[in-house]
Amino acid sequence: LLSFLPEKNNLAGVRHILLVLSGKGGVGKSTISTELALSLRHSGKKVGILDVDLCGPSIPRMFRVQDNDVHQCDSGWVPVFVDQDKSISLMSIGFLLEKPDDAVVWRGPKKNALIKQFVGDVAWGDLDFLIVDTPPGTSDEHISTVEALRPYKPLGAILVTTPQAVSVGDVRRELTFCKKTGLQVLGIVENMSGFVCPHCSECTNIFSKGGGEELAKHAGVPFLGCVPLDPQLSQSLEEGRDFIQEFPKSSAFPALAHIAQQILDVTSQRSS
């Protein structure tokens, strides 16, 4: 084993690590992380999600496993599996809180210690992808996450924005963060990009349009696509259902499938 890796390397069986980032809160990082995991699962991949949003852990709820507990094994924490096939596994502080409504009122050092523990002490087993869902911003948690993952050579980051200029401006700072920390940007996703009426199929650009694509062009990074606002997508996340399986005719489905396909294309190019 390489000298800079810990003796017990729980990420040894993980082929690709992806970070989902944004400079702004409320743009749908957890939504994109969840739907990307489901899309990759439907492509026959084994996926893990590491939820490092310590103050707002929403991933367990999106998979309807928020009442599950985390158990210990010889090599650390056993992640929570969302299905019997164990094709998607999760780790989140949400599983460690005594009460679901408990606030995490921690200073930086304690958060950083937990992130290091999440990276080193979860027994993921063999995974094709580990998706890391992050909090908003470019704070302590992000630096700790990138530093803890650096020895394992992450594949790169997906940046999520909404179309309006205020959000795009914050995501521009995230691009600078990626450059400073040496993290490759795999592409930008514009989420909440228009609302397609379920009755007449007309698209209304509630938050303006095109900011994410413009930013990608300006920064010279790939644009992965626009995901429209879709009540079926919101409903499936609220109820912990598999949107990819249940709503193939929805307007958001082709956008999410296209994003996942581009990630699969990148990994196959790297492998060849």
Tab-separated table of C-alpha atoms in Angstrom:
chain	number	residue	atom	x	y	z
A	1	LEU	CA	0.000	0.000	0.000
A	2	LEU	CA	1.287	3.506	-0.786
A	3	SER	CA	2.854	5.147	2.245
A	4	PHE	CA	0.533	8.175	2.329
A	5	LEU	CA	-2.625	6.043	2.583
A	6	PRO	CA	-3.802	4.874	5.997
A	7	GLU	CA	-3.171	1.220	6.839
A	8	LYS	CA	-6.911	0.488	6.841
A	9	ASN	CA	-8.003	1.837	3.445
A	10	ASN	CA	-11.800	1.709	3.302
A	11	LEU	CA	-11.786	3.498	-0.078
A	12	ALA	CA	-9.593	0.876	-1.752
A	13	GLY	CA	-12.634	-0.708	-3.436
A	14	VAL	CA	-14.060	2.620	-4.694
A	15	ARG	CA	-13.315	3.211	-8.381
A	16	HIS	CA	-14.480	6.833	-8.827
A	17	ILE	CA	-15.115	9.639	-6.319
A	18	LEU	CA	-17.317	12.600	-7.369
A	19	LEU	CA	-17.967	15.763	-5.366
A	20	VAL	CA	-21.183	17.751	-5.839
A	21	LEU	CA	-20.488	21.411	-5.030
A	22	SER	CA	-22.075	24.853	-5.199
A	23	GLY	CA	-21.257	28.242	-3.756
A	24	LYS	CA	-24.932	28.677	-2.914
A	25	GLY	CA	-27.482	26.925	-0.723
A	26	GLY	CA	-30.847	25.753	-1.996
A	27	VAL	CA	-29.751	25.074	-5.586
A	28	GLY	CA	-30.434	21.327	-5.339
A	29	LYS	CA	-27.060	19.657	-4.669
A	30	SER	CA	-28.746	16.864	-2.693
A	31	THR	CA	-31.341	16.446	-5.456
A	32	ILE	CA	-28.636	16.131	-8.122
A	33	SER	CA	-26.603	13.756	-5.891
A	34	THR	CA	-29.675	11.561	-5.291
A	35	GLU	CA	-30.824	11.451	-8.909
A	36	LEU	CA	-27.274	10.890	-10.186
A	37	ALA	CA	-26.961	7.930	-7.790
A	38	LEU	CA	-30.293	6.498	-8.989
A	39	SER	CA	-29.362	7.005	-12.667
A	40	LEU	CA	-25.999	5.274	-12.178
A	41	ARG	CA	-27.712	2.451	-10.284
A	42	HIS	CA	-30.051	1.942	-13.251
A	43	SER	CA	-26.958	1.693	-15.462
A	44	GLY	CA	-25.886	-1.290	-13.354
A	45	LYS	CA	-23.397	0.540	-11.114
A	46	LYS	CA	-22.888	0.223	-7.355
A	47	VAL	CA	-23.032	3.666	-5.752
A	48	GLY	CA	-22.327	5.181	-2.343
A	49	ILE	CA	-23.347	8.659	-1.162
A	50	LEU	CA	-21.330	10.412	1.540
A	51	ASP	CA	-23.419	13.289	2.919
A	52	VAL	CA	-21.012	15.845	4.432
A	53	ASP	CA	-23.700	18.518	4.771
A	54	LEU	CA	-23.462	18.291	8.548
A	55	CYS	CA	-26.000	21.026	9.382
A	56	GLY	CA	-28.610	20.025	6.782
A	57	PRO	CA	-28.395	16.266	6.141
A	58	SER	CA	-31.273	15.660	3.703
A	59	ILE	CA	-29.991	12.586	1.812
A	60	PRO	CA	-31.426	9.973	4.283
A	61	ARG	CA	-34.909	11.478	3.885
A	62	MET	CA	-34.638	11.508	0.074
A	63	PHE	CA	-34.121	7.724	0.174
A	64	ARG	CA	-36.685	7.191	2.980
A	65	VAL	CA	-34.133	5.617	5.328
A	66	GLN	CA	-33.984	8.444	7.885
A	67	ASP	CA	-34.975	6.110	10.747
A	68	ASN	CA	-32.114	3.666	10.141
A	69	ASP	CA	-29.108	3.317	12.436
A	70	VAL	CA	-25.439	2.948	11.592
A	71	HIS	CA	-23.655	-0.142	12.970
A	72	GLN	CA	-19.991	-0.873	13.610
A	73	CYS	CA	-17.954	-3.678	12.049
A	74	ASP	CA	-14.246	-4.584	12.242
A	75	SER	CA	-13.286	-2.042	9.579
A	76	GLY	CA	-15.477	0.839	10.832
A	77	TRP	CA	-19.013	2.070	10.257
A	78	VAL	CA	-21.327	0.049	8.019
A	79	PRO	CA	-23.207	2.424	5.678
A	80	VAL	CA	-27.004	2.266	5.405
A	81	PHE	CA	-28.227	0.380	2.322
A	82	VAL	CA	-31.345	1.667	0.572
A	83	ASP	CA	-32.323	-1.604	-1.110
A	84	GLN	CA	-31.921	-5.351	-0.686
A	85	ASP	CA	-29.455	-5.544	-3.574
A	86	LYS	CA	-27.182	-3.131	-1.653
A	87	SER	CA	-26.690	-1.179	-4.875
A	88	ILE	CA	-26.870	2.228	-3.103
A	89	SER	CA	-25.284	2.830	0.303
A	90	LEU	CA	-25.367	6.013	2.392
A	91	MET	CA	-23.476	7.633	5.227
A	92	SER	CA	-24.758	10.824	6.855
A	93	ILE	CA	-24.683	12.571	10.212
A	94	GLY	CA	-28.475	12.220	9.995
A	95	PHE	CA	-28.039	8.564	11.066
A	96	LEU	CA	-25.979	9.563	14.129
A	97	LEU	CA	-28.283	12.164	15.707
A	98	GLU	CA	-30.331	11.082	18.736
A	99	LYS	CA	-33.373	12.991	17.469
A	100	PRO	CA	-33.971	13.886	13.797
A	101	ASP	CA	-34.586	17.545	14.725
A	102	ASP	CA	-31.335	17.936	16.688
A	103	ALA	CA	-29.245	20.863	15.440
A	104	VAL	CA	-25.530	20.291	14.863
A	105	VAL	CA	-24.083	23.251	16.789
A	106	TRP	CA	-20.395	22.497	16.287
A	107	ARG	CA	-17.308	24.588	15.702
A	108	GLY	CA	-14.985	23.887	12.768
A	109	PRO	CA	-12.522	21.451	14.424
A	110	LYS	CA	-15.291	19.064	15.488
A	111	LYS	CA	-16.861	19.137	12.009
A	112	ASN	CA	-13.467	18.559	10.398
A	113	ALA	CA	-12.780	15.574	12.669
A	114	LEU	CA	-16.113	13.969	11.714
A	115	ILE	CA	-15.447	14.517	7.988
A	116	LYS	CA	-12.043	12.796	8.329
A	117	GLN	CA	-13.778	9.954	10.150
A	118	PHE	CA	-16.432	9.718	7.411
A	119	VAL	CA	-13.719	9.483	4.746
A	120	GLY	CA	-11.556	6.948	6.604
A	121	ASP	CA	-13.895	4.893	8.772
A	122	VAL	CA	-16.851	3.874	6.570
A	123	ALA	CA	-16.660	0.301	5.236
A	124	TRP	CA	-17.915	1.020	1.691
A	125	GLY	CA	-16.732	-2.267	0.174
A	126	ASP	CA	-16.628	-2.326	-3.636
A	127	LEU	CA	-18.260	0.687	-5.327
A	128	ASP	CA	-18.204	2.004	-8.879
A	129	PHE	CA	-18.960	5.543	-7.649
A	130	LEU	CA	-18.857	7.423	-4.367
A	131	ILE	CA	-20.832	10.688	-4.609
A	132	VAL	CA	-19.936	13.287	-1.959
A	133	ASP	CA	-22.811	15.701	-1.260
A	134	THR	CA	-21.398	18.906	0.257
A	135	PRO	CA	-22.811	21.909	2.132
A	136	PRO	CA	-22.962	25.295	0.374
A	137	GLY	CA	-19.885	27.503	0.156
A	138	THR	CA	-16.108	27.110	0.232
A	139	SER	CA	-15.688	26.749	3.995
A	140	ASP	CA	-13.820	24.537	6.467
A	141	GLU	CA	-15.898	21.492	5.566
A	142	HIS	CA	-14.947	21.749	1.893
A	143	ILE	CA	-11.234	22.123	2.585
A	144	SER	CA	-11.329	19.170	5.019
A	145	THR	CA	-13.263	17.010	2.527
A	146	VAL	CA	-10.942	17.751	-0.407
A	147	GLU	CA	-7.809	17.263	1.719
A	148	ALA	CA	-9.072	13.984	3.196
A	149	LEU	CA	-10.015	12.666	-0.268
A	150	ARG	CA	-6.922	13.922	-2.123
A	151	PRO	CA	-4.820	10.751	-1.527
A	152	TYR	CA	-7.590	8.749	-3.243
A	153	LYS	CA	-7.490	10.887	-6.407
A	154	PRO	CA	-11.126	12.023	-6.835
A	155	LEU	CA	-12.455	11.960	-10.390
A	156	GLY	CA	-13.601	15.592	-10.006
A	157	ALA	CA	-16.480	17.890	-9.127
A	158	ILE	CA	-19.940	18.618	-10.501
A	159	LEU	CA	-21.008	22.216	-9.829
A	160	VAL	CA	-24.718	22.963	-9.399
A	161	THR	CA	-26.278	26.367	-10.032
A	162	THR	CA	-29.698	27.835	-10.696
A	163	PRO	CA	-30.048	30.125	-13.724
A	164	GLN	CA	-30.165	33.573	-12.119
A	165	ALA	CA	-27.114	35.852	-11.953
A	166	VAL	CA	-26.900	35.846	-8.128
A	167	SER	CA	-26.525	32.063	-8.035
A	168	VAL	CA	-24.155	31.968	-11.008
A	169	GLY	CA	-21.930	34.548	-9.259
A	170	ASP	CA	-21.622	32.320	-6.184
A	171	VAL	CA	-20.845	29.269	-8.316
A	172	ARG	CA	-18.125	31.258	-10.090
A	173	ARG	CA	-16.375	31.423	-6.690
A	174	GLU	CA	-16.692	27.656	-6.447
A	175	LEU	CA	-14.792	27.352	-9.740
A	176	THR	CA	-11.977	29.377	-8.142
A	177	PHE	CA	-12.067	27.039	-5.131
A	178	CYS	CA	-11.686	24.009	-7.420
A	179	LYS	CA	-8.743	25.636	-9.184
A	180	LYS	CA	-7.021	26.528	-5.887
A	181	THR	CA	-7.492	23.029	-4.461
A	182	GLY	CA	-6.539	21.221	-7.691
A	183	LEU	CA	-9.967	19.617	-8.130
A	184	GLN	CA	-10.984	19.014	-11.734
A	185	VAL	CA	-14.413	20.372	-12.715
A	186	LEU	CA	-16.307	17.659	-14.609
A	187	GLY	CA	-19.029	20.128	-15.517
A	188	ILE	CA	-21.819	22.487	-14.481
A	189	VAL	CA	-25.492	21.576	-14.030
A	190	GLU	CA	-28.178	24.271	-14.254
A	191	ASN	CA	-30.939	23.109	-11.922
A	192	MET	CA	-34.494	24.571	-11.682
A	193	SER	CA	-34.100	25.631	-15.293
A	194	GLY	CA	-37.624	26.580	-16.331
A	195	PHE	CA	-40.943	25.009	-15.391
A	196	VAL	CA	-42.627	22.776	-17.951
A	197	CYS	CA	-46.405	22.898	-17.591
A	198	PRO	CA	-47.747	19.331	-17.213
A	199	HIS	CA	-50.913	20.290	-19.157
A	200	CYS	CA	-49.645	22.225	-22.169
A	201	SER	CA	-45.866	21.491	-22.039
A	202	GLU	CA	-45.012	25.185	-22.322
A	203	CYS	CA	-41.734	26.075	-20.564
A	204	THR	CA	-41.764	29.128	-18.267
A	205	ASN	CA	-38.344	30.427	-17.194
A	206	ILE	CA	-39.179	31.306	-13.589
A	207	PHE	CA	-35.556	32.067	-12.632
A	208	SER	CA	-34.381	33.385	-16.044
A	209	LYS	CA	-32.352	30.972	-18.184
A	210	GLY	CA	-28.939	30.083	-19.495
A	211	GLY	CA	-26.721	31.370	-16.674
A	212	GLY	CA	-25.143	27.959	-16.055
A	213	GLU	CA	-24.373	27.363	-19.715
A	214	GLU	CA	-22.904	30.865	-20.050
A	215	LEU	CA	-20.696	30.296	-16.993
A	216	ALA	CA	-19.465	26.945	-18.319
A	217	LYS	CA	-18.574	28.553	-21.652
A	218	HIS	CA	-16.817	31.434	-19.920
A	219	ALA	CA	-14.842	29.085	-17.613
A	220	GLY	CA	-14.027	26.580	-20.355
A	221	VAL	CA	-15.608	23.633	-18.529
A	222	PRO	CA	-18.262	21.198	-19.809
A	223	PHE	CA	-21.937	22.111	-19.478
A	224	LEU	CA	-23.731	18.933	-18.365
A	225	GLY	CA	-27.288	20.165	-18.925
A	226	CYS	CA	-30.417	21.899	-17.600
A	227	VAL	CA	-32.782	20.154	-15.185
A	228	PRO	CA	-36.255	21.778	-15.232
A	229	LEU	CA	-38.456	22.320	-12.204
A	230	ASP	CA	-40.693	19.267	-12.045
A	231	PRO	CA	-43.411	18.630	-9.410
A	232	GLN	CA	-43.014	14.856	-9.941
A	233	LEU	CA	-39.315	15.112	-9.084
A	234	SER	CA	-40.080	17.125	-5.925
A	235	GLN	CA	-42.770	14.642	-4.915
A	236	SER	CA	-40.524	11.612	-5.406
A	237	LEU	CA	-37.776	13.218	-3.264
A	238	GLU	CA	-40.268	14.131	-0.508
A	239	GLU	CA	-41.561	10.548	-0.463
A	240	GLY	CA	-38.229	8.781	-0.959
A	241	ARG	CA	-39.251	7.155	-4.255
A	242	ASP	CA	-37.136	6.267	-7.297
A	243	PHE	CA	-37.904	9.057	-9.767
A	244	ILE	CA	-35.751	7.499	-12.521
A	245	GLN	CA	-37.833	4.311	-12.434
A	246	GLU	CA	-41.269	5.821	-11.843
A	247	PHE	CA	-41.344	8.902	-14.095
A	248	PRO	CA	-39.517	8.135	-17.376
A	249	LYS	CA	-41.953	10.410	-19.283
A	250	SER	CA	-41.302	13.483	-17.122
A	251	SER	CA	-39.479	16.535	-18.490
A	252	ALA	CA	-36.625	16.167	-15.967
A	253	PHE	CA	-35.905	12.514	-16.814
A	254	PRO	CA	-33.915	12.986	-20.073
A	255	ALA	CA	-31.844	15.784	-18.492
A	256	LEU	CA	-30.864	13.631	-15.490
A	257	ALA	CA	-30.161	10.585	-17.677
A	258	HIS	CA	-27.969	12.750	-19.946
A	259	ILE	CA	-25.918	14.040	-16.990
A	260	ALA	CA	-25.327	10.481	-15.723
A	261	GLN	CA	-24.349	9.323	-19.223
A	262	GLN	CA	-21.736	12.069	-19.494
A	263	ILE	CA	-20.210	10.988	-16.167
A	264	LEU	CA	-20.127	7.376	-17.419
A	265	ASP	CA	-18.457	8.573	-20.639
A	266	VAL	CA	-15.757	10.414	-18.669
A	267	THR	CA	-14.999	7.325	-16.566
A	268	SER	CA	-14.831	5.026	-19.595
A	269	GLN	CA	-12.431	7.457	-21.326
A	270	ARG	CA	-10.218	7.534	-18.211
A	271	SER	CA	-10.217	3.742	-18.004
A	272	SER	CA	-9.296	3.183	-21.672
